[in-house]
Coordinates of C-alpha atoms and ligand atoms in Angstrom, one line a residue:
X1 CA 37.4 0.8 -27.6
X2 CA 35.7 0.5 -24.3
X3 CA 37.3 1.3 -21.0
X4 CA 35.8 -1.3 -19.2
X5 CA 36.5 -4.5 -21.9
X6 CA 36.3 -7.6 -20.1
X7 CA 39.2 -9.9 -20.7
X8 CA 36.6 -12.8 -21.3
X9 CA 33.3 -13.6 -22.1
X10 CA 32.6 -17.1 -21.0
X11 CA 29.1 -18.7 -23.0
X12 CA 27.4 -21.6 -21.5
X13 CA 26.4 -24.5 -23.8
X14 CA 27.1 -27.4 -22.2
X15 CA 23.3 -28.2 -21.2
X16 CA 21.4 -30.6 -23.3
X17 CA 18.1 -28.8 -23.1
X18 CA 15.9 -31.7 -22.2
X19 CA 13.2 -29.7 -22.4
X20 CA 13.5 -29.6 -26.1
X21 CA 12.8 -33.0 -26.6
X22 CA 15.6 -32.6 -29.7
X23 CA 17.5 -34.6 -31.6
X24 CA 19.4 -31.0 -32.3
X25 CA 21.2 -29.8 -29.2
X26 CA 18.9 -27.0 -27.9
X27 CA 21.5 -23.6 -28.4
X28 CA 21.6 -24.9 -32.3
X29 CA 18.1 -24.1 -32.7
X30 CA 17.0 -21.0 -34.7
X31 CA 15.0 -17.3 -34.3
X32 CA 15.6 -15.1 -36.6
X33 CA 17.8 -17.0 -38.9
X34 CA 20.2 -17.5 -36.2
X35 CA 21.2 -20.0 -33.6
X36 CA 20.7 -19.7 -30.0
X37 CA 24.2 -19.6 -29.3
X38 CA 25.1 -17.1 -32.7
X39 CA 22.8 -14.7 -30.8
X40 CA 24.9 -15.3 -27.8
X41 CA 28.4 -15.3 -29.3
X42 CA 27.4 -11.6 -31.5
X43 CA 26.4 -10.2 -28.4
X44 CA 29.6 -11.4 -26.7
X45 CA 31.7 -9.6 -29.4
X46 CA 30.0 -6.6 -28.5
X47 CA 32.0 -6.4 -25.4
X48 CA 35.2 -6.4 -27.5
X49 CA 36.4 -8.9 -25.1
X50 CA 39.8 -10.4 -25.9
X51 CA 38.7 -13.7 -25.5
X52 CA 34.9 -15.1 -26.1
X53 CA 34.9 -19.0 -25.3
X54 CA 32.0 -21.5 -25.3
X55 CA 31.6 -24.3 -23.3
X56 CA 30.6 -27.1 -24.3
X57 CA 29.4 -31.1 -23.6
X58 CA 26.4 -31.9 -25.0
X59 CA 26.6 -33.4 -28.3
X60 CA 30.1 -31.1 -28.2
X61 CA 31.2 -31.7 -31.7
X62 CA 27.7 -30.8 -33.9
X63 CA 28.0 -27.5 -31.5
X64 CA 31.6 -26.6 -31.9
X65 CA 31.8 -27.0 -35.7
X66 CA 28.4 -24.9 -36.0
X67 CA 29.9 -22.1 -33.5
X68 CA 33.7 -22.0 -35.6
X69 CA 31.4 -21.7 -38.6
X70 CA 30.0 -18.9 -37.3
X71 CA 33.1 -17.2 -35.5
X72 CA 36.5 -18.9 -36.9
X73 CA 38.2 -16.4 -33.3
X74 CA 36.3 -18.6 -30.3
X75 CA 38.0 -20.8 -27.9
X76 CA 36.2 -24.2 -26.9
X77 CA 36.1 -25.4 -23.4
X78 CA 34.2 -29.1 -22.5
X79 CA 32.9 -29.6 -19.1
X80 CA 33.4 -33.4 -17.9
X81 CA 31.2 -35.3 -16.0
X82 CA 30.5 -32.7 -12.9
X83 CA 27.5 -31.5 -13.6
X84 CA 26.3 -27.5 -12.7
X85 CA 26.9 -24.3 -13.9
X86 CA 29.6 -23.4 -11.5
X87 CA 31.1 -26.6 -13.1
X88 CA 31.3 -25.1 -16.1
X89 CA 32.8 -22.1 -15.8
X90 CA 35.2 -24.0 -14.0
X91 CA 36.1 -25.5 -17.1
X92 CA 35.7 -22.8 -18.9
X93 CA 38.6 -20.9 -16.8
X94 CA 40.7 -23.9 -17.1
X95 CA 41.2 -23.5 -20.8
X96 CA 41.9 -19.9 -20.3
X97 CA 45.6 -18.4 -20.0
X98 CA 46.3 -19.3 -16.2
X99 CA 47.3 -16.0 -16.2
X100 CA 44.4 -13.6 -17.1
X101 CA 43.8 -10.8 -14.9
X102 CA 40.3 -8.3 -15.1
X103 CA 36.8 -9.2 -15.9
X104 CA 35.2 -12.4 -16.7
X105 CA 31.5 -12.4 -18.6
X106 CA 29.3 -15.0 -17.9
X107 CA 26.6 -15.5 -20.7
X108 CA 24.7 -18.4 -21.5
X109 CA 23.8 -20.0 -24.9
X110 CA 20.2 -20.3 -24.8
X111 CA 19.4 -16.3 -23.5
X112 CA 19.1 -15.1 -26.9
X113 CA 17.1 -11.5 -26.6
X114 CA 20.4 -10.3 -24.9
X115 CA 22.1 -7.3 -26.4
X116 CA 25.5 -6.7 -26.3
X117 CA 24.4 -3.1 -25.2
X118 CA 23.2 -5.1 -21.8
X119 CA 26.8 -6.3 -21.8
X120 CA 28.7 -3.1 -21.9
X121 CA 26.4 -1.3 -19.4
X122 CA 27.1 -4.8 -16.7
X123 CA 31.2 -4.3 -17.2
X124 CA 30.5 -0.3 -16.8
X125 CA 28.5 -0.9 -13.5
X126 CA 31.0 -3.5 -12.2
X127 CA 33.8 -1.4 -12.8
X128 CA 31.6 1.9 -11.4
X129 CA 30.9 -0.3 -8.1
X130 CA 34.8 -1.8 -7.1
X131 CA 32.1 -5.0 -7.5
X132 CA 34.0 -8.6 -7.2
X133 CA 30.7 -9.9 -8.8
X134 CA 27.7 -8.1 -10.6
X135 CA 24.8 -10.6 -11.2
X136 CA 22.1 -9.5 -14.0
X137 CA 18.8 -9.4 -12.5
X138 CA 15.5 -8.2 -13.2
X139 CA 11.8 -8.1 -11.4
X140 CA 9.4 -10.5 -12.7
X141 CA 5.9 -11.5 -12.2
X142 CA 6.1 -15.0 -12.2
X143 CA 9.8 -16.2 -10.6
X144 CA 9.0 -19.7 -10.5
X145 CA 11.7 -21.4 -11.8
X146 CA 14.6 -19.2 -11.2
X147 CA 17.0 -18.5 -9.0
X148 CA 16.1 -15.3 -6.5
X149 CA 18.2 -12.6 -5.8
X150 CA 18.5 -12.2 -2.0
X151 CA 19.6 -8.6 -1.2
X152 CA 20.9 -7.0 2.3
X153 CA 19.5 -4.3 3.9
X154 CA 22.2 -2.1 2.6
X155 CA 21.4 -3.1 -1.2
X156 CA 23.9 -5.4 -1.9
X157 CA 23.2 -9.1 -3.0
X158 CA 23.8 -11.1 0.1
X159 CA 23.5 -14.8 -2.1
X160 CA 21.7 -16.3 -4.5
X161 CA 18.9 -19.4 -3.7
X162 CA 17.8 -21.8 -6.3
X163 CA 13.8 -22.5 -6.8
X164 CA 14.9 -25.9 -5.6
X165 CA 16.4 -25.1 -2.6
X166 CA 14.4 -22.2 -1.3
X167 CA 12.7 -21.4 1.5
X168 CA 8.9 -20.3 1.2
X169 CA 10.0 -16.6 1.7
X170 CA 12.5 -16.5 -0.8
X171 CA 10.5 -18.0 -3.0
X172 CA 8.1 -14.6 -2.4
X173 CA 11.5 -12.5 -3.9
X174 CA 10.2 -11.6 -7.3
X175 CA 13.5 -10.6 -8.5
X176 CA 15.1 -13.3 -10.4
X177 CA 18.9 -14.3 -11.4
X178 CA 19.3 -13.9 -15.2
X179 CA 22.2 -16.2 -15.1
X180 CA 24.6 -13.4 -16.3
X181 CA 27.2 -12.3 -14.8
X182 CA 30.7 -10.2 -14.4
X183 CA 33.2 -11.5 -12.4
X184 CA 36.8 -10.3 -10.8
X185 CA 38.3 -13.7 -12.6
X186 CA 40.8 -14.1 -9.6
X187 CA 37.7 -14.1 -6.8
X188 CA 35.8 -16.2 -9.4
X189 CA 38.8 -18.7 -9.4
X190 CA 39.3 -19.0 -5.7
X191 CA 35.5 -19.4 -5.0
X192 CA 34.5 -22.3 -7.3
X193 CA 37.6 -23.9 -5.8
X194 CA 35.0 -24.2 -3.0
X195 CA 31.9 -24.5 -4.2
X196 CA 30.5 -28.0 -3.4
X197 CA 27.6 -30.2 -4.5
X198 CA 25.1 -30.1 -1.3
X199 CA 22.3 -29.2 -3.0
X200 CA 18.8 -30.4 -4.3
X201 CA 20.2 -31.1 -7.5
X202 CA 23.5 -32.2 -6.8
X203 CA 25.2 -29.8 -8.7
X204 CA 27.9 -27.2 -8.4
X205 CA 25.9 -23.9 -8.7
X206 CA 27.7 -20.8 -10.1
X207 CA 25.5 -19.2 -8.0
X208 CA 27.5 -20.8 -4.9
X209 CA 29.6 -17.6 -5.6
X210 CA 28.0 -14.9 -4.6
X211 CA 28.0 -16.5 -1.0
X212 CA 31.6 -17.2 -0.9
X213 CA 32.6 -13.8 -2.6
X214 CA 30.5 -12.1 0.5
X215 CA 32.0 -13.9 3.2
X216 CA 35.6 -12.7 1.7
X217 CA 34.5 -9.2 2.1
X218 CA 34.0 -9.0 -1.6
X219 CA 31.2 -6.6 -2.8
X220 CA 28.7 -8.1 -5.2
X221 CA 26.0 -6.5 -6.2
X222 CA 22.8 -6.9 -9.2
X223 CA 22.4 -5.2 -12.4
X224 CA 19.0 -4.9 -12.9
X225 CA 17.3 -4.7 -16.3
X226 CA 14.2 -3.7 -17.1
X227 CA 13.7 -4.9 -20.3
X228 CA 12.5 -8.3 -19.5
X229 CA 12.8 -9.8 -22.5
X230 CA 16.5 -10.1 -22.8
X231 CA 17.1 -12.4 -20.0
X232 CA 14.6 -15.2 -21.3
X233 CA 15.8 -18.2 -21.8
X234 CA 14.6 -20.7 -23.8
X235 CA 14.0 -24.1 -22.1
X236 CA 11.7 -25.2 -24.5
X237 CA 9.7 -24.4 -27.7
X238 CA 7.3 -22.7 -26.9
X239 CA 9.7 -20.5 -25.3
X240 CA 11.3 -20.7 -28.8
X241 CA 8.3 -19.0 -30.5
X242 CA 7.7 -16.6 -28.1
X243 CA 11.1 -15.5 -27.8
X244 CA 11.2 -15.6 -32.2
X245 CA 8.5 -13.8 -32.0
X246 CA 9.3 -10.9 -29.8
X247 CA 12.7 -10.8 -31.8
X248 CA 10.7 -10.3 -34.9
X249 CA 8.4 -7.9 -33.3
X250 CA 11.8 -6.0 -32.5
X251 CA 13.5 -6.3 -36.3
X252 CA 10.5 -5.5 -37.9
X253 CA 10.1 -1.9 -36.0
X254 CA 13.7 -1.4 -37.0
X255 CA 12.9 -1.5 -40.2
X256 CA 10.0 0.8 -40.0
X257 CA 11.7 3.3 -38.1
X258 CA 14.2 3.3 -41.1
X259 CA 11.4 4.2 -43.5
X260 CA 10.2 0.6 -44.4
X261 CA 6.3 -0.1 -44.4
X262 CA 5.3 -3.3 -43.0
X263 CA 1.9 -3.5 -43.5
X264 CA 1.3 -6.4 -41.0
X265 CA 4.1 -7.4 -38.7
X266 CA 2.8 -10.2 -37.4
X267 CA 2.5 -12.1 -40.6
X268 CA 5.9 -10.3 -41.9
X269 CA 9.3 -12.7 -40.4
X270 CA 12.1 -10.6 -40.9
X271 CA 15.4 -12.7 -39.9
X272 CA 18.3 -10.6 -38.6
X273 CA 20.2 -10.1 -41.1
X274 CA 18.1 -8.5 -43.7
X275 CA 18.4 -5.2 -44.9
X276 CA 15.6 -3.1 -46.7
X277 CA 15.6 0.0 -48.4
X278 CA 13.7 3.2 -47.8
X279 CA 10.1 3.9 -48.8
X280 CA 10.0 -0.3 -49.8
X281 CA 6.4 -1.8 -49.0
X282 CA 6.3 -5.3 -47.5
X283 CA 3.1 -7.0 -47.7
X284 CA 1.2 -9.5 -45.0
X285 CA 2.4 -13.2 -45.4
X286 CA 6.3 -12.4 -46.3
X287 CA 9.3 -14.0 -44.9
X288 CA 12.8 -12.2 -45.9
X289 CA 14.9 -14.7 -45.2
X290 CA 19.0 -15.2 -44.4
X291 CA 21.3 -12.7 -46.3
X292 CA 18.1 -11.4 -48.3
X293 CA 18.7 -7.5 -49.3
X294 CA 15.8 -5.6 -50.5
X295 CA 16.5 -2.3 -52.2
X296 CA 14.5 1.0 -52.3
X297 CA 11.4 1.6 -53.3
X298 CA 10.2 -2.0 -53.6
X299 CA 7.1 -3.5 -53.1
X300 CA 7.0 -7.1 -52.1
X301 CA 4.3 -9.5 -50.8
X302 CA 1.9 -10.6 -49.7
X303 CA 3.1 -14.2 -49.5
X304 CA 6.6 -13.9 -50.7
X305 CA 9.6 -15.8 -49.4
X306 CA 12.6 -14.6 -49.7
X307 CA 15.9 -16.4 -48.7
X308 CA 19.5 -14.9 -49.5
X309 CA 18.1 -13.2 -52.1
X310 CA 19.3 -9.4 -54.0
X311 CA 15.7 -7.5 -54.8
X312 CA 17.2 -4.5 -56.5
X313 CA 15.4 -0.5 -56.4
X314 CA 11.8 -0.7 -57.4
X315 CA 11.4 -4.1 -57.9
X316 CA 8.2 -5.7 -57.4
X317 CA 7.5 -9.1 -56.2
X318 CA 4.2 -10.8 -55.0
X319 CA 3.1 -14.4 -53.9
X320 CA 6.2 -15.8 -54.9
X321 CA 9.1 -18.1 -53.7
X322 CA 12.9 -16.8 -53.8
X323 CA 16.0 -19.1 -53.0
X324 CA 19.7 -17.3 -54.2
X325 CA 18.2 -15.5 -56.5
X326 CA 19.0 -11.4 -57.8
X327 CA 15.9 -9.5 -59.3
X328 CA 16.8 -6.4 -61.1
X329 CA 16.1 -2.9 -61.0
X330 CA 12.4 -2.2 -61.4
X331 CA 11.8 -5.7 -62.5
X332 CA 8.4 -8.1 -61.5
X333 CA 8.2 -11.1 -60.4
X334 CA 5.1 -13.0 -59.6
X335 CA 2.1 -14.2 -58.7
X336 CA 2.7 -17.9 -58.0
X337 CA 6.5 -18.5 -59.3
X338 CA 9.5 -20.2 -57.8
X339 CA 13.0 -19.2 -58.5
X340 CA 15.7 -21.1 -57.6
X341 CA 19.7 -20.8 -57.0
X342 CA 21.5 -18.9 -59.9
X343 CA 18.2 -16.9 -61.4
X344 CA 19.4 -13.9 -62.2
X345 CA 16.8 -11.4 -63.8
X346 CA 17.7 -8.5 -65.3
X347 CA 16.8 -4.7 -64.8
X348 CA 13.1 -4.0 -65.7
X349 CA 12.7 -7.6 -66.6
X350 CA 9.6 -10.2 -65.8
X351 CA 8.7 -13.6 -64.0
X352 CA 5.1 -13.3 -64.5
X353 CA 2.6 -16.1 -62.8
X354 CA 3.6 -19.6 -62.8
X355 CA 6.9 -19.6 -63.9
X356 CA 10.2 -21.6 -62.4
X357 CA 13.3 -20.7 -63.1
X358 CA 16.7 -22.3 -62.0
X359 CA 20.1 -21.2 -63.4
X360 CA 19.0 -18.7 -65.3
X361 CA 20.5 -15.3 -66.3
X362 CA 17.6 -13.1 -67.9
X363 CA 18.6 -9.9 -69.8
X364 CA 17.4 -6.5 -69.0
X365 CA 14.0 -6.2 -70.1
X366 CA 13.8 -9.8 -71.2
X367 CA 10.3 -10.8 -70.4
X368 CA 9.2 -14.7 -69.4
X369 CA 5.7 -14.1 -68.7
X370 CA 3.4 -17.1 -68.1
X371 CA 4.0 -20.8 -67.3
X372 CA 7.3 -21.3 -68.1
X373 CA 10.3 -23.9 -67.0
X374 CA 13.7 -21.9 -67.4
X375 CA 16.4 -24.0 -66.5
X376 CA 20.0 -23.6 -67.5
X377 CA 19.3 -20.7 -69.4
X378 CA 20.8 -17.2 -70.8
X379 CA 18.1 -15.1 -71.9
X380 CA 19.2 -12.0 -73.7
X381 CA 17.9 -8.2 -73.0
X382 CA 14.7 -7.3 -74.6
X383 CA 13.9 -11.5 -75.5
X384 CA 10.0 -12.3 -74.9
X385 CA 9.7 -16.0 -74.0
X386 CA 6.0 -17.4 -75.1
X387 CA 4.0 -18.7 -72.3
X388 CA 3.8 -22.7 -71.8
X389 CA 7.5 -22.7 -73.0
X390 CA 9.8 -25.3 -71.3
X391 CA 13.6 -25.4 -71.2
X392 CA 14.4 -29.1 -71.1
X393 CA 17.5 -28.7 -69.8
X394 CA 18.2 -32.2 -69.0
X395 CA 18.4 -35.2 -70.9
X396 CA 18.5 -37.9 -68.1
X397 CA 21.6 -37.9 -67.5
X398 CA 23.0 -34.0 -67.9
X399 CA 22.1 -30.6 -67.9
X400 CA 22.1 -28.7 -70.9
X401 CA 22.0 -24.9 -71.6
X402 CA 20.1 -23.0 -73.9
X403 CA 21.1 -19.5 -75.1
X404 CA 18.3 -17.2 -76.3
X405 CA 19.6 -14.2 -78.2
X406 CA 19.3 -10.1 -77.5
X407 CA 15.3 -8.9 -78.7
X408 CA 14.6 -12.7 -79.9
X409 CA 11.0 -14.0 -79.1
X410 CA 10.0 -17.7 -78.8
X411 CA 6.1 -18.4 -79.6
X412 CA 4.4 -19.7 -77.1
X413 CA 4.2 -24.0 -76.1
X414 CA 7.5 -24.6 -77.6
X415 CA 10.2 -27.1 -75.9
X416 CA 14.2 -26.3 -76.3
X417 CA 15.5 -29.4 -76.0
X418 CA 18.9 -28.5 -74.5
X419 CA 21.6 -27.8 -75.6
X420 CA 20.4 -24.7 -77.9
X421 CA 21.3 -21.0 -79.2
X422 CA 18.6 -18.7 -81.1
X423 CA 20.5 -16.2 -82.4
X424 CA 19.4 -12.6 -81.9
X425 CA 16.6 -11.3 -83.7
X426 CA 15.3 -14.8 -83.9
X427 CA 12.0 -16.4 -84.1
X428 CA 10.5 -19.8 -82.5
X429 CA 7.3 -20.7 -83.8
X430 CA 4.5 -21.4 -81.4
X431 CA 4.5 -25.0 -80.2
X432 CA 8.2 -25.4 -81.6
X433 CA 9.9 -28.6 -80.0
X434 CA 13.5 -27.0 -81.2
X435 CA 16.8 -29.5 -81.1
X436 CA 18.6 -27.3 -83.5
X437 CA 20.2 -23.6 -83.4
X438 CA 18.4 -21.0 -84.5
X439 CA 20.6 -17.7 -86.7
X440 CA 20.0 -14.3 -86.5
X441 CA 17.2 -12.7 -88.2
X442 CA 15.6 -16.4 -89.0
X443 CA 12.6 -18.0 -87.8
X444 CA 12.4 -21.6 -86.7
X445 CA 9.6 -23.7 -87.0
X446 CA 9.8 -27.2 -85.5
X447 CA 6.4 -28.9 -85.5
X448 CA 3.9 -30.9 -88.0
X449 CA 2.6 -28.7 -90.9
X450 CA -1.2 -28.4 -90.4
X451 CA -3.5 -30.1 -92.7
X452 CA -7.7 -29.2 -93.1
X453 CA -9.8 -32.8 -93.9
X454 CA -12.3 -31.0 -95.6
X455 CA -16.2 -33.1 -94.3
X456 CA -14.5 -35.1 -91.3
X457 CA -17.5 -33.4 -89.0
X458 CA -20.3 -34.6 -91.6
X459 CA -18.2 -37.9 -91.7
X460 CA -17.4 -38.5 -88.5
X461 CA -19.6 -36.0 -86.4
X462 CA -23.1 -36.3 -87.8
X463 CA -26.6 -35.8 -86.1
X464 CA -24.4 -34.0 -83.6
X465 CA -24.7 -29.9 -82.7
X466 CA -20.9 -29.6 -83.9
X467 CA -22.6 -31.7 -87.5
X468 CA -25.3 -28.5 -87.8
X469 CA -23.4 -25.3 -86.4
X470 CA -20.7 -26.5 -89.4
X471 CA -24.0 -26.7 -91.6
X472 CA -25.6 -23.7 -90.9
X473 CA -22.3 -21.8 -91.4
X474 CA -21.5 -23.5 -94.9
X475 CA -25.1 -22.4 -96.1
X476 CA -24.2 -19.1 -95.2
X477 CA -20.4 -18.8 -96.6
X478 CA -20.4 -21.4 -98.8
X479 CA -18.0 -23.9 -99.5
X480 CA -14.5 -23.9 -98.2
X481 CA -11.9 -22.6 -99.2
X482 CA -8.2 -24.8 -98.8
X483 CA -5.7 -23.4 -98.0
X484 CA -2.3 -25.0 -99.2
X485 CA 0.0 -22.0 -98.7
X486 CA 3.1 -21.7 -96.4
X487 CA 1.5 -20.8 -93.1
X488 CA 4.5 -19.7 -91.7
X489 CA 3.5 -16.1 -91.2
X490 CA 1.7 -16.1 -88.4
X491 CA 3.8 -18.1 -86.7
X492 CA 5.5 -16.3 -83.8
X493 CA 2.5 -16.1 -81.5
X494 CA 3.1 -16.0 -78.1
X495 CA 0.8 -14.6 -75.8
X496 CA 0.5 -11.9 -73.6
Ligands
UD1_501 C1 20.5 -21.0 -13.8 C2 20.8 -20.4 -12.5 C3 19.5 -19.7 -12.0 C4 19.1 -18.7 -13.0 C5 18.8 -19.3 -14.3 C6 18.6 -18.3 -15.4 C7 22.5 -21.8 -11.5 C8 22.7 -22.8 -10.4 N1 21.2 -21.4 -11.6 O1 19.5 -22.0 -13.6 O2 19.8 -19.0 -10.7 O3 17.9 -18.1 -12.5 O4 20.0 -20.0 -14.7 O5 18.2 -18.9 -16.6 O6 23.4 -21.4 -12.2 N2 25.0 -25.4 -18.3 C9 26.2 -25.9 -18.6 N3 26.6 -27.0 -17.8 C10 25.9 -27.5 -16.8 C11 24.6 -26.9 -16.6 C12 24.2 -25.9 -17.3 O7 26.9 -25.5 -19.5 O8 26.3 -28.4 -16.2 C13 24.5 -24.2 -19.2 C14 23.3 -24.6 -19.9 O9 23.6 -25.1 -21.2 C15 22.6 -23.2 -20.0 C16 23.1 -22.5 -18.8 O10 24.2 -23.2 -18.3 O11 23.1 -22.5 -21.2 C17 22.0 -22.5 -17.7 O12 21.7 -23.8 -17.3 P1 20.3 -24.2 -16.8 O13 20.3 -25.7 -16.5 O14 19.3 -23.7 -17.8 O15 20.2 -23.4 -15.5 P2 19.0 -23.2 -14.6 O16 18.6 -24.4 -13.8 O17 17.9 -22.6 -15.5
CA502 CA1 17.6 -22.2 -17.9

């Protein structure tokens, strides 16, 4: 618990990001897996603040039902029609308890390099310095745009001036407002109370309160960071990618100081949330997606994507495509296959190239090699699935499963027309289409008997090179030999 725990951290979302040019509102879009304003709401919580509240206007509802999804604990405020961010948090304190006492955090919803760290060390400071208000500030080489931090001789900020309404030497002040804040809530009450709209953009500036707080004697001064990156804001997309990418840039060297190699960062995207295991290998051209967890010892890439996905210790994955999907212990997967929601493959198991799978639980050690559709499907441990076989799992108008038993193996090119068991210790032969269960120990074999037309090619073929290769052969073996016997013995060959 932190000594200096603000009694409210007050997030700014009320905007509608022109800038964007969005249909989405501009804090709902995305960097590393998470919304603008889910970056600004976890670093809020950092502050252990009793209350964190967003406040919203713009497109209000599509924000507040992604924000409770994200944080069921927030309070909602909505602006009305006065525009300006001192507005706001006017609005903002409004649907606070009337009585709340301490310090008030102002965030906004679209800053989302911010670190909850920065947070703690801005109430520490404010409390350090008796401050009524403590802007966030930092020194930048190109202020245009901002507001600028005017300073007194003695230190202190004296006010704050937007770009719009400065004068030609304030606009020289290379230190810039971040737009953060912590505020003594009582002095922050009282001063918007008299903030007004004279301005160049006819808006009620939070800013305005710095000005007022001073000429109440208050003391406000700036917290200054030097890590530049965390009060960006994005105002439009190319902000977006450069901000997404600097965030990336910052996840992936977490994960290689924790004993990850990333052989190429700047192809790897790494969203937030992921977690990787020690002495794991990611290859150029991955993306490890959402809740994805990636165990020890793994290799995976290049071009894998990975989306809430479990890779288990030393599992290997390359050029693949992953969606809600667990691969086992020292299993492969890969090149070129796609597994979708409920795939679940086994310890030491195989996707090889080609393959899609969907709904599918595959045994430890089960093996489903080359070209394969697995839909709807239990595979059982040690089961070899022939390459070119397809699970048709649906009929037109349901999905069917298909149970293939422990150690079974299904010849390559067959169809399982759903719904289907092959016992264990079962055998499909090669180019099967099966519609009926299969016992243990038997083999099935589910296709036209083949028949030799002894002289078709002399028949059909002649004066052609097929016509004399089949010639020249006969004169040196003689004639054939026909061969009426079962030929069910070499039946189970699937390839590998
Ligand atoms: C603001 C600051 C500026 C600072 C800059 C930092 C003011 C007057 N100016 O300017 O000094 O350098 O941020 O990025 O505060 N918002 C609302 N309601 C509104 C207007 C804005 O909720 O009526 C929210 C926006 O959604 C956004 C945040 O406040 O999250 C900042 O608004 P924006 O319009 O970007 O402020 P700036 O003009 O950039
Ligand atoms: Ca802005």
């Amino acid at each position: 618990m932190n000594a200096t725990r603000p009694a409210a951290v007050v997030i700014l979302a009320a905007g509608e990001g022109t800038r964007m040019k969005s249909a989405l509102p501009k804090v709902l879009h995305r960097i590393g897996g998470l919304t603008l304003v889910e970056h600004a709401i976890r670093a809020a919580r950092q502050t252990e603040a009793q209350f964190v509240e967003v406040v919203v206007r713009h497109q209000r509802d599509r924000v507040v039902e992604h924000c409770r999804e994200v944080d069921a604990d927030l309070l909602f405020a909505d602006q009305d029609d006065v525009m300006g961010t001192g507005r706001a948090v006017e609005c903002g304190l409004d649907a606070l308890p009337a009585d709340l006492e301490g310090t008030v955090v102002v965030t906004s919803g679209d800053v989302p390099l911010l670190a909850g760290d920065t947070l703690l060390r801005l109430t520490e400071q404010h409390a350090a310095d008796g401050s009524a208000v403590t802007v966030v500030s930092a020194r930048v080489p190109r202020p245009f745009g901002y507001g600028r931090v005017v300073r007194g001789a003695d230190g202190s900020v004296e006010g704050i001036v937007e770009e719009k309404d400065a004068t030609d030497g304030q606009r020289a002040i290379d230190e810039i407002n971040a737009g953060i804040y912590a505020f003594d809530v009582a002095v922050l009450r009282r001063a918007l109370a008299r903030v007004g709209t004279d301005n160049a953009q006819g808006e009620k500036y939070l800013t305005d309160v710095v000005r007022i707080a001073r000429e109440e004697g208050h003391t406000v001064r700036a917290h200054v960071v030097d890590d530049l990156w965390q009060t960006e804001g994005v105002n439009d997309r190319v902000q977006l990618a450069t901000l997404g990418r600097v965030l990336n840039e910052r996840v992936c060297e977490r994960h290689m100081r924790g004993g990850v190699t990333i052989v190429d960062p700047a192809t790897t995207w790494i969203d937030v949330d992921v977690s990787i295991g020690r002495d794991t290998t990611i290859l150029p051209g991955t993306q490890l997606l959402g809740a994805t967890s990636i165990g020890e010892g793994c290799t995976v890439g290049p071009e894998v994507t990975l989306t809430d996905t479990e890779v288990r210790d030393g599992a290997t994955v390359k050029r693949a495509e992953a969606h809600l999907a667990v691969i086992g212990e020292g299993a492969s997967v890969g090149p070129y296959s796609y597994l979708r929601p409920g795939t679940v493959l086994g310890a030491g198991g195989k996707i090889g190239g080609f393959v899609e799978t969907k709904n599918a639980d595959i045994g430890e050690g089960a093996k489903v090699p080359h070209l394969t559709y697995c839909g709807d499907a239990t595979i059982g441990e040690g089961a070899n699935i022939g390459a070119g076989t397809i699970f048709a799992n649906y009929d037109g108008m349901a999905k069917h499963h298909t149970t293939i038993g422990r150690h079974s193996f299904v010849g390559s090119d067959s169809v399982i027309v759903a719904p289907v068991t092959v016992g264990d210790g079962a055998y499909v032969a090669a180019g099967s289409a099966l519609t009926k269960d299969v016992e243990p120990g038997q083999i099935a074999v589910a296709r036209g008997t083949q028949r030799n037309i002894d002289g078709w090619v002399a028949r059909s073929r002649a004066g052609t090179k097929t016509h004399a290769a089949a010639e020249e052969a006969r004169a040196r073996t003689g004639p054939p030999h026909t061969d009426d016997s079962d030929s069910t013995g070499s039946e189970g060959d699937g390839a590998s």
